[in-house]
Amino acid sequence: KNEVEQSPQNLTAQEGEFITINCSYSVGISALHWLQQHPGGGIVSLFMLSSGKKKHGRLIATINIQEKHSSLHITASHPRDSAVYICAVSMDSNYQLIWGAGTKLIIKP
Amino acid sequence: NAGVMQNPRHLVRRRGQEARLRCSPMKGHSHVYWYRQLPEEGLKFMVYLQKENIIDESGMPKERFSAEFPKEGPSILRIQQVVRGDSAAYFCASSDLGTGNQPQHFGDGTRLSIL
């Protein structure tokens, strides 16, 4: 079993829909990261959080430390949100990130 | 643009040649991480360096691969005698501290293709 599990693996939705991507982990962590990777493009760090909730524009990330679960939400989704969304965790002061497999999101116009 | 700069963006090599990938971290960052992403797979950690030191190379193949981060200049990931299986995207990230609760800033990657 992977230490970081993401669901769903693939998600296709219509423009305007509310999107939720989930991440569960099985290790103790100091922080959880959400990143975005566009096809053929680089990787952008979206959020780093260790508790509660963060919001940036139409993106919201939440984490429940007790349940070892995080969600990434996209409100009013748009085709330009189409990308792979990756969850990664870091343990205590260890620099190494443990990566999820990613969720491929396609938003249709 | 003061972000992480990687070059080249695309690199084509024939089997047996050497590949050199460069990464200039964000200004002020002294911690560099290299990751490899095979086609249709997630990122895998390769090596973590601070200036002039390799801190952790546990994810890097023992043979043909080496990395450095000199006092002056970019970090270099070097692959000798490349093989088809080395075809991948190689990403570099940097941070200002070497702890997991610091964001890592990523470059756009180098896509390496082996003919």
PDB file of C-alpha atoms in Angstrom:
ATOM      1  CA  LYS A   1       0.000   0.000   0.000  1.00  0.00           C
ATOM      2  CA  ASN A   2       1.389   3.425  -0.958  1.00  0.00           C
ATOM      3  CA  GLU A   3       1.989   5.865   1.849  1.00  0.00           C
ATOM      4  CA  VAL A   4       0.157   8.583  -0.077  1.00  0.00           C
ATOM      5  CA  GLU A   5      -3.018   7.687  -1.934  1.00  0.00           C
ATOM      6  CA  GLN A   6      -4.926  10.032  -4.194  1.00  0.00           C
ATOM      7  CA  SER A   7      -8.412   9.683  -5.575  1.00  0.00           C
ATOM      8  CA  PRO A   8      -9.720   9.731  -8.129  1.00  0.00           C
ATOM      9  CA  GLN A   9      -6.935   8.853 -10.540  1.00  0.00           C
ATOM     10  CA  ASN A  10      -8.776  10.528 -13.380  1.00  0.00           C
ATOM     11  CA  LEU A  11     -11.568  13.077 -13.284  1.00  0.00           C
ATOM     12  CA  THR A  12     -13.470  14.639 -16.159  1.00  0.00           C
ATOM     13  CA  ALA A  13     -15.996  17.370 -15.465  1.00  0.00           C
ATOM     14  CA  GLN A  14     -17.879  20.152 -17.186  1.00  0.00           C
ATOM     15  CA  GLU A  15     -16.859  23.763 -16.945  1.00  0.00           C
ATOM     16  CA  GLY A  16     -18.337  25.373 -13.847  1.00  0.00           C
ATOM     17  CA  GLU A  17     -18.506  22.228 -11.750  1.00  0.00           C
ATOM     18  CA  PHE A  18     -17.148  22.035  -8.213  1.00  0.00           C
ATOM     19  CA  ILE A  19     -14.150  19.719  -8.120  1.00  0.00           C
ATOM     20  CA  THR A  20     -12.814  17.705  -5.205  1.00  0.00           C
ATOM     21  CA  ILE A  21      -9.586  15.718  -5.214  1.00  0.00           C
ATOM     22  CA  ASN A  22      -8.708  13.630  -2.183  1.00  0.00           C
ATOM     23  CA  CYS A  23      -5.435  12.622  -0.587  1.00  0.00           C
ATOM     24  CA  SER A  24      -4.963  10.117   2.229  1.00  0.00           C
ATOM     25  CA  TYR A  25      -1.690   9.291   3.891  1.00  0.00           C
ATOM     26  CA  SER A  26      -0.554   6.698   6.368  1.00  0.00           C
ATOM     27  CA  VAL A  27       2.484   8.340   7.982  1.00  0.00           C
ATOM     28  CA  GLY A  28       2.952  11.124  10.483  1.00  0.00           C
ATOM     29  CA  ILE A  29       3.632  14.326   8.634  1.00  0.00           C
ATOM     30  CA  SER A  30       4.849  17.827   9.232  1.00  0.00           C
ATOM     31  CA  ALA A  31       3.265  19.262   6.114  1.00  0.00           C
ATOM     32  CA  LEU A  32       1.207  18.347   3.099  1.00  0.00           C
ATOM     33  CA  HIS A  33       1.762  19.885  -0.305  1.00  0.00           C
ATOM     34  CA  TRP A  34      -0.553  20.245  -3.273  1.00  0.00           C
ATOM     35  CA  LEU A  35       1.111  20.817  -6.628  1.00  0.00           C
ATOM     36  CA  GLN A  36      -0.109  21.269 -10.177  1.00  0.00           C
ATOM     37  CA  GLN A  37       1.521  19.937 -13.321  1.00  0.00           C
ATOM     38  CA  HIS A  38       0.318  20.960 -16.769  1.00  0.00           C
ATOM     39  CA  PRO A  39       0.860  18.621 -19.734  1.00  0.00           C
ATOM     40  CA  GLY A  40       4.424  19.009 -20.931  1.00  0.00           C
ATOM     41  CA  GLY A  41       4.914  21.773 -18.430  1.00  0.00           C
ATOM     42  CA  GLY A  42       6.519  22.432 -15.133  1.00  0.00           C
ATOM     43  CA  ILE A  43       5.302  21.939 -11.618  1.00  0.00           C
ATOM     44  CA  VAL A  44       3.744  24.654  -9.552  1.00  0.00           C
ATOM     45  CA  SER A  45       3.363  24.509  -5.818  1.00  0.00           C
ATOM     46  CA  LEU A  46      -0.228  25.412  -4.936  1.00  0.00           C
ATOM     47  CA  PHE A  47      -0.421  24.949  -1.189  1.00  0.00           C
ATOM     48  CA  MET A  48       1.583  23.784   1.749  1.00  0.00           C
ATOM     49  CA  LEU A  49      -0.447  23.166   4.874  1.00  0.00           C
ATOM     50  CA  SER A  50      -0.127  21.452   8.204  1.00  0.00           C
ATOM     51  CA  SER A  51      -3.564  22.198   9.633  1.00  0.00           C
ATOM     52  CA  GLY A  52      -6.914  23.713   8.808  1.00  0.00           C
ATOM     53  CA  LYS A  53      -7.652  25.293   5.481  1.00  0.00           C
ATOM     54  CA  LYS A  54      -6.065  27.563   2.909  1.00  0.00           C
ATOM     55  CA  LYS A  55      -7.644  29.437   0.027  1.00  0.00           C
ATOM     56  CA  HIS A  56      -6.136  30.986  -3.059  1.00  0.00           C
ATOM     57  CA  GLY A  57      -8.518  32.310  -5.665  1.00  0.00           C
ATOM     58  CA  ARG A  58     -10.799  29.445  -6.719  1.00  0.00           C
ATOM     59  CA  LEU A  59      -8.642  26.834  -5.004  1.00  0.00           C
ATOM     60  CA  ILE A  60      -9.224  25.628  -1.472  1.00  0.00           C
ATOM     61  CA  ALA A  61      -7.147  23.059   0.403  1.00  0.00           C
ATOM     62  CA  THR A  62      -8.150  21.445   3.666  1.00  0.00           C
ATOM     63  CA  ILE A  63      -6.435  18.981   5.921  1.00  0.00           C
ATOM     64  CA  ASN A  64      -7.627  16.804   8.789  1.00  0.00           C
ATOM     65  CA  ILE A  65      -4.587  15.649  10.720  1.00  0.00           C
ATOM     66  CA  GLN A  66      -6.516  13.178  12.890  1.00  0.00           C
ATOM     67  CA  GLU A  67      -8.035  11.459   9.868  1.00  0.00           C
ATOM     68  CA  LYS A  68      -4.832  11.808   7.805  1.00  0.00           C
ATOM     69  CA  HIS A  69      -6.758  13.227   4.920  1.00  0.00           C
ATOM     70  CA  SER A  70      -6.618  16.295   2.735  1.00  0.00           C
ATOM     71  CA  SER A  71      -8.835  17.619  -0.015  1.00  0.00           C
ATOM     72  CA  LEU A  72      -8.223  20.055  -2.833  1.00  0.00           C
ATOM     73  CA  HIS A  73     -11.318  21.856  -4.099  1.00  0.00           C
ATOM     74  CA  ILE A  74     -11.738  23.922  -7.236  1.00  0.00           C
ATOM     75  CA  THR A  75     -14.778  26.154  -7.458  1.00  0.00           C
ATOM     76  CA  ALA A  76     -16.253  27.297 -10.805  1.00  0.00           C
ATOM     77  CA  SER A  77     -13.866  25.032 -12.704  1.00  0.00           C
ATOM     78  CA  HIS A  78     -12.502  26.173 -16.036  1.00  0.00           C
ATOM     79  CA  PRO A  79     -10.783  24.320 -18.908  1.00  0.00           C
ATOM     80  CA  ARG A  80      -7.512  25.994 -17.958  1.00  0.00           C
ATOM     81  CA  ASP A  81      -7.677  24.078 -14.662  1.00  0.00           C
ATOM     82  CA  SER A  82      -7.028  20.899 -16.646  1.00  0.00           C
ATOM     83  CA  ALA A  83      -3.812  19.468 -15.256  1.00  0.00           C
ATOM     84  CA  VAL A  84      -2.423  16.770 -13.003  1.00  0.00           C
ATOM     85  CA  TYR A  85      -2.811  17.590  -9.332  1.00  0.00           C
ATOM     86  CA  ILE A  86      -0.299  15.978  -7.034  1.00  0.00           C
ATOM     87  CA  CYS A  87      -0.364  15.526  -3.298  1.00  0.00           C
ATOM     88  CA  ALA A  88       2.932  15.094  -1.440  1.00  0.00           C
ATOM     89  CA  VAL A  89       3.755  14.853   2.261  1.00  0.00           C
ATOM     90  CA  SER A  90       6.844  15.537   4.305  1.00  0.00           C
ATOM     91  CA  MET A  91       7.610  13.874   7.599  1.00  0.00           C
ATOM     92  CA  ASP A  92       8.798  15.968  10.534  1.00  0.00           C
ATOM     93  CA  SER A  93      12.027  17.703   9.607  1.00  0.00           C
ATOM     94  CA  ASN A  94      12.791  15.323   6.778  1.00  0.00           C
ATOM     95  CA  TYR A  95      13.190  17.166   3.501  1.00  0.00           C
ATOM     96  CA  GLN A  96      12.048  14.241   1.414  1.00  0.00           C
ATOM     97  CA  LEU A  97       8.615  14.479  -0.074  1.00  0.00           C
ATOM     98  CA  ILE A  98       6.547  11.331  -0.444  1.00  0.00           C
ATOM     99  CA  TRP A  99       4.502  11.720  -3.579  1.00  0.00           C
ATOM    100  CA  GLY A 100       1.043  10.612  -4.542  1.00  0.00           C
ATOM    101  CA  ALA A 101       0.480   9.286  -8.039  1.00  0.00           C
ATOM    102  CA  GLY A 102      -1.476  12.357  -9.101  1.00  0.00           C
ATOM    103  CA  THR A 103      -5.019  13.036 -10.265  1.00  0.00           C
ATOM    104  CA  LYS A 104      -5.501  13.880 -13.916  1.00  0.00           C
ATOM    105  CA  LEU A 105      -8.238  16.496 -14.210  1.00  0.00           C
ATOM    106  CA  ILE A 106      -9.914  17.419 -17.482  1.00  0.00           C
ATOM    107  CA  ILE A 107     -12.448  20.231 -17.550  1.00  0.00           C
ATOM    108  CA  LYS A 108     -14.569  20.284 -20.692  1.00  0.00           C
ATOM    109  CA  PRO A 109     -15.999  23.572 -22.011  1.00  0.00           C
TER     110      PRO A 109
ATOM    111  CA  ASN B   1      12.219  35.881 -13.335  1.00  0.00           C
ATOM    112  CA  ALA B   2      13.848  34.814 -10.080  1.00  0.00           C
ATOM    113  CA  GLY B   3      12.396  31.300 -10.162  1.00  0.00           C
ATOM    114  CA  VAL B   4      14.205  27.999 -10.532  1.00  0.00           C
ATOM    115  CA  MET B   5      15.828  27.869 -13.949  1.00  0.00           C
ATOM    116  CA  GLN B   6      16.553  24.614 -15.703  1.00  0.00           C
ATOM    117  CA  ASN B   7      18.284  24.160 -18.999  1.00  0.00           C
ATOM    118  CA  PRO B   8      18.034  22.874 -21.513  1.00  0.00           C
ATOM    119  CA  ARG B   9      14.253  22.399 -21.690  1.00  0.00           C
ATOM    120  CA  HIS B  10      14.706  19.547 -24.140  1.00  0.00           C
ATOM    121  CA  LEU B  11      17.770  17.409 -24.662  1.00  0.00           C
ATOM    122  CA  VAL B  12      18.239  14.670 -27.215  1.00  0.00           C
ATOM    123  CA  ARG B  13      21.115  12.241 -26.904  1.00  0.00           C
ATOM    124  CA  ARG B  14      22.133   9.022 -28.605  1.00  0.00           C
ATOM    125  CA  ARG B  15      22.782   5.912 -26.579  1.00  0.00           C
ATOM    126  CA  GLY B  16      26.229   6.021 -25.015  1.00  0.00           C
ATOM    127  CA  GLN B  17      26.527   9.813 -24.961  1.00  0.00           C
ATOM    128  CA  GLU B  18      26.604  11.991 -21.882  1.00  0.00           C
ATOM    129  CA  ALA B  19      23.757  14.214 -20.727  1.00  0.00           C
ATOM    130  CA  ARG B  20      24.271  17.293 -18.554  1.00  0.00           C
ATOM    131  CA  LEU B  21      21.276  18.957 -16.969  1.00  0.00           C
ATOM    132  CA  ARG B  22      21.596  22.296 -15.235  1.00  0.00           C
ATOM    133  CA  CYS B  23      19.591  23.855 -12.469  1.00  0.00           C
ATOM    134  CA  SER B  24      19.932  27.340 -11.013  1.00  0.00           C
ATOM    135  CA  PRO B  25      17.962  27.574  -7.763  1.00  0.00           C
ATOM    136  CA  MET B  26      15.875  30.519  -6.711  1.00  0.00           C
ATOM    137  CA  LYS B  27      17.886  33.432  -5.444  1.00  0.00           C
ATOM    138  CA  GLY B  28      18.817  32.882  -1.831  1.00  0.00           C
ATOM    139  CA  HIS B  29      18.111  29.150  -1.899  1.00  0.00           C
ATOM    140  CA  SER B  30      20.954  26.814  -1.022  1.00  0.00           C
ATOM    141  CA  HIS B  31      19.058  23.512  -1.074  1.00  0.00           C
ATOM    142  CA  VAL B  32      18.519  21.715  -4.366  1.00  0.00           C
ATOM    143  CA  TYR B  33      16.567  18.539  -5.092  1.00  0.00           C
ATOM    144  CA  TRP B  34      16.496  16.529  -8.292  1.00  0.00           C
ATOM    145  CA  TYR B  35      13.507  14.388  -9.279  1.00  0.00           C
ATOM    146  CA  ARG B  36      12.875  12.101 -12.200  1.00  0.00           C
ATOM    147  CA  GLN B  37       9.522  11.523 -13.813  1.00  0.00           C
ATOM    148  CA  LEU B  38       9.252   8.563 -16.155  1.00  0.00           C
ATOM    149  CA  PRO B  39       6.508   8.678 -18.804  1.00  0.00           C
ATOM    150  CA  GLU B  40       3.059   8.266 -17.251  1.00  0.00           C
ATOM    151  CA  GLU B  41       4.521   7.977 -13.753  1.00  0.00           C
ATOM    152  CA  GLY B  42       4.857  10.196 -10.702  1.00  0.00           C
ATOM    153  CA  LEU B  43       7.948  12.005  -9.527  1.00  0.00           C
ATOM    154  CA  LYS B  44      10.710  10.073  -7.805  1.00  0.00           C
ATOM    155  CA  PHE B  45      13.332  11.642  -5.583  1.00  0.00           C
ATOM    156  CA  MET B  46      16.890  11.290  -6.837  1.00  0.00           C
ATOM    157  CA  VAL B  47      19.271  13.477  -4.860  1.00  0.00           C
ATOM    158  CA  TYR B  48      19.393  16.339  -2.390  1.00  0.00           C
ATOM    159  CA  LEU B  49      22.303  18.767  -2.344  1.00  0.00           C
ATOM    160  CA  GLN B  50      23.389  21.796  -0.442  1.00  0.00           C
ATOM    161  CA  LYS B  51      26.165  24.026  -1.650  1.00  0.00           C
ATOM    162  CA  GLU B  52      29.203  21.812  -2.311  1.00  0.00           C
ATOM    163  CA  ASN B  53      27.656  18.855  -0.469  1.00  0.00           C
ATOM    164  CA  ILE B  54      25.560  15.863  -1.404  1.00  0.00           C
ATOM    165  CA  ILE B  55      23.231  15.278   1.507  1.00  0.00           C
ATOM    166  CA  ASP B  56      21.215  12.343   0.214  1.00  0.00           C
ATOM    167  CA  GLU B  57      21.687  10.482  -3.048  1.00  0.00           C
ATOM    168  CA  SER B  58      19.630   7.454  -2.089  1.00  0.00           C
ATOM    169  CA  GLY B  59      17.285   7.844  -5.048  1.00  0.00           C
ATOM    170  CA  MET B  60      19.991   8.111  -7.660  1.00  0.00           C
ATOM    171  CA  PRO B  61      21.264   5.037  -9.545  1.00  0.00           C
ATOM    172  CA  LYS B  62      24.730   4.106  -8.326  1.00  0.00           C
ATOM    173  CA  GLU B  63      26.182   3.880 -11.796  1.00  0.00           C
ATOM    174  CA  ARG B  64      26.338   6.470 -14.553  1.00  0.00           C
ATOM    175  CA  PHE B  65      24.545   9.186 -12.537  1.00  0.00           C
ATOM    176  CA  SER B  66      26.224  11.938 -10.575  1.00  0.00           C
ATOM    177  CA  ALA B  67      25.225  15.312  -9.208  1.00  0.00           C
ATOM    178  CA  GLU B  68      27.031  18.356  -7.939  1.00  0.00           C
ATOM    179  CA  PHE B  69      26.207  21.787  -6.609  1.00  0.00           C
ATOM    180  CA  PRO B  70      29.395  23.843  -6.652  1.00  0.00           C
ATOM    181  CA  LYS B  71      30.050  26.951  -4.636  1.00  0.00           C
ATOM    182  CA  GLU B  72      29.593  29.014  -7.759  1.00  0.00           C
ATOM    183  CA  GLY B  73      27.242  28.164 -10.582  1.00  0.00           C
ATOM    184  CA  PRO B  74      24.289  25.886 -11.102  1.00  0.00           C
ATOM    185  CA  SER B  75      23.679  22.389  -9.870  1.00  0.00           C
ATOM    186  CA  ILE B  76      24.503  19.778 -12.492  1.00  0.00           C
ATOM    187  CA  LEU B  77      22.941  16.364 -12.941  1.00  0.00           C
ATOM    188  CA  ARG B  78      25.197  14.272 -15.135  1.00  0.00           C
ATOM    189  CA  ILE B  79      24.248  11.015 -16.812  1.00  0.00           C
ATOM    190  CA  GLN B  80      27.029   9.129 -18.503  1.00  0.00           C
ATOM    191  CA  GLN B  81      26.601   6.529 -21.245  1.00  0.00           C
ATOM    192  CA  VAL B  82      22.885   7.176 -21.511  1.00  0.00           C
ATOM    193  CA  VAL B  83      20.478   4.344 -22.288  1.00  0.00           C
ATOM    194  CA  ARG B  84      16.915   4.374 -23.575  1.00  0.00           C
ATOM    195  CA  GLY B  85      15.566   3.921 -20.069  1.00  0.00           C
ATOM    196  CA  ASP B  86      17.004   7.288 -19.060  1.00  0.00           C
ATOM    197  CA  SER B  87      14.387   9.015 -21.208  1.00  0.00           C
ATOM    198  CA  ALA B  88      12.349  11.017 -18.726  1.00  0.00           C
ATOM    199  CA  ALA B  89      11.593  14.475 -17.432  1.00  0.00           C
ATOM    200  CA  TYR B  90      14.097  15.640 -14.837  1.00  0.00           C
ATOM    201  CA  PHE B  91      12.890  18.285 -12.422  1.00  0.00           C
ATOM    202  CA  CYS B  92      14.910  20.388 -10.086  1.00  0.00           C
ATOM    203  CA  ALA B  93      13.491  22.106  -7.017  1.00  0.00           C
ATOM    204  CA  SER B  94      14.997  24.451  -4.476  1.00  0.00           C
ATOM    205  CA  SER B  95      14.188  25.648  -0.997  1.00  0.00           C
ATOM    206  CA  ASP B  96      15.742  28.039   1.457  1.00  0.00           C
ATOM    207  CA  LEU B  97      15.747  25.505   4.270  1.00  0.00           C
ATOM    208  CA  GLY B  98      16.213  21.772   4.093  1.00  0.00           C
ATOM    209  CA  THR B  99      13.146  20.775   6.042  1.00  0.00           C
ATOM    210  CA  GLY B 100       9.966  19.215   4.782  1.00  0.00           C
ATOM    211  CA  ASN B 101       7.772  22.041   5.982  1.00  0.00           C
ATOM    212  CA  GLN B 102       9.277  24.480   3.542  1.00  0.00           C
ATOM    213  CA  PRO B 103       7.836  24.785   0.067  1.00  0.00           C
ATOM    214  CA  GLN B 104       9.973  23.489  -2.740  1.00  0.00           C
ATOM    215  CA  HIS B 105       9.978  25.636  -5.839  1.00  0.00           C
ATOM    216  CA  PHE B 106      10.214  23.728  -9.085  1.00  0.00           C
ATOM    217  CA  GLY B 107      11.785  24.452 -12.422  1.00  0.00           C
ATOM    218  CA  ASP B 108      10.085  23.650 -15.719  1.00  0.00           C
ATOM    219  CA  GLY B 109      12.103  20.470 -16.103  1.00  0.00           C
ATOM    220  CA  THR B 110      14.399  19.034 -18.747  1.00  0.00           C
ATOM    221  CA  ARG B 111      12.885  16.498 -21.092  1.00  0.00           C
ATOM    222  CA  LEU B 112      15.595  14.016 -21.981  1.00  0.00           C
ATOM    223  CA  SER B 113      15.083  11.806 -25.015  1.00  0.00           C
ATOM    224  CA  ILE B 114      17.471   9.022 -25.856  1.00  0.00           C
ATOM    225  CA  LEU B 115      17.592   7.869 -29.473  1.00  0.00           C
TER     226      LEU B 115
END
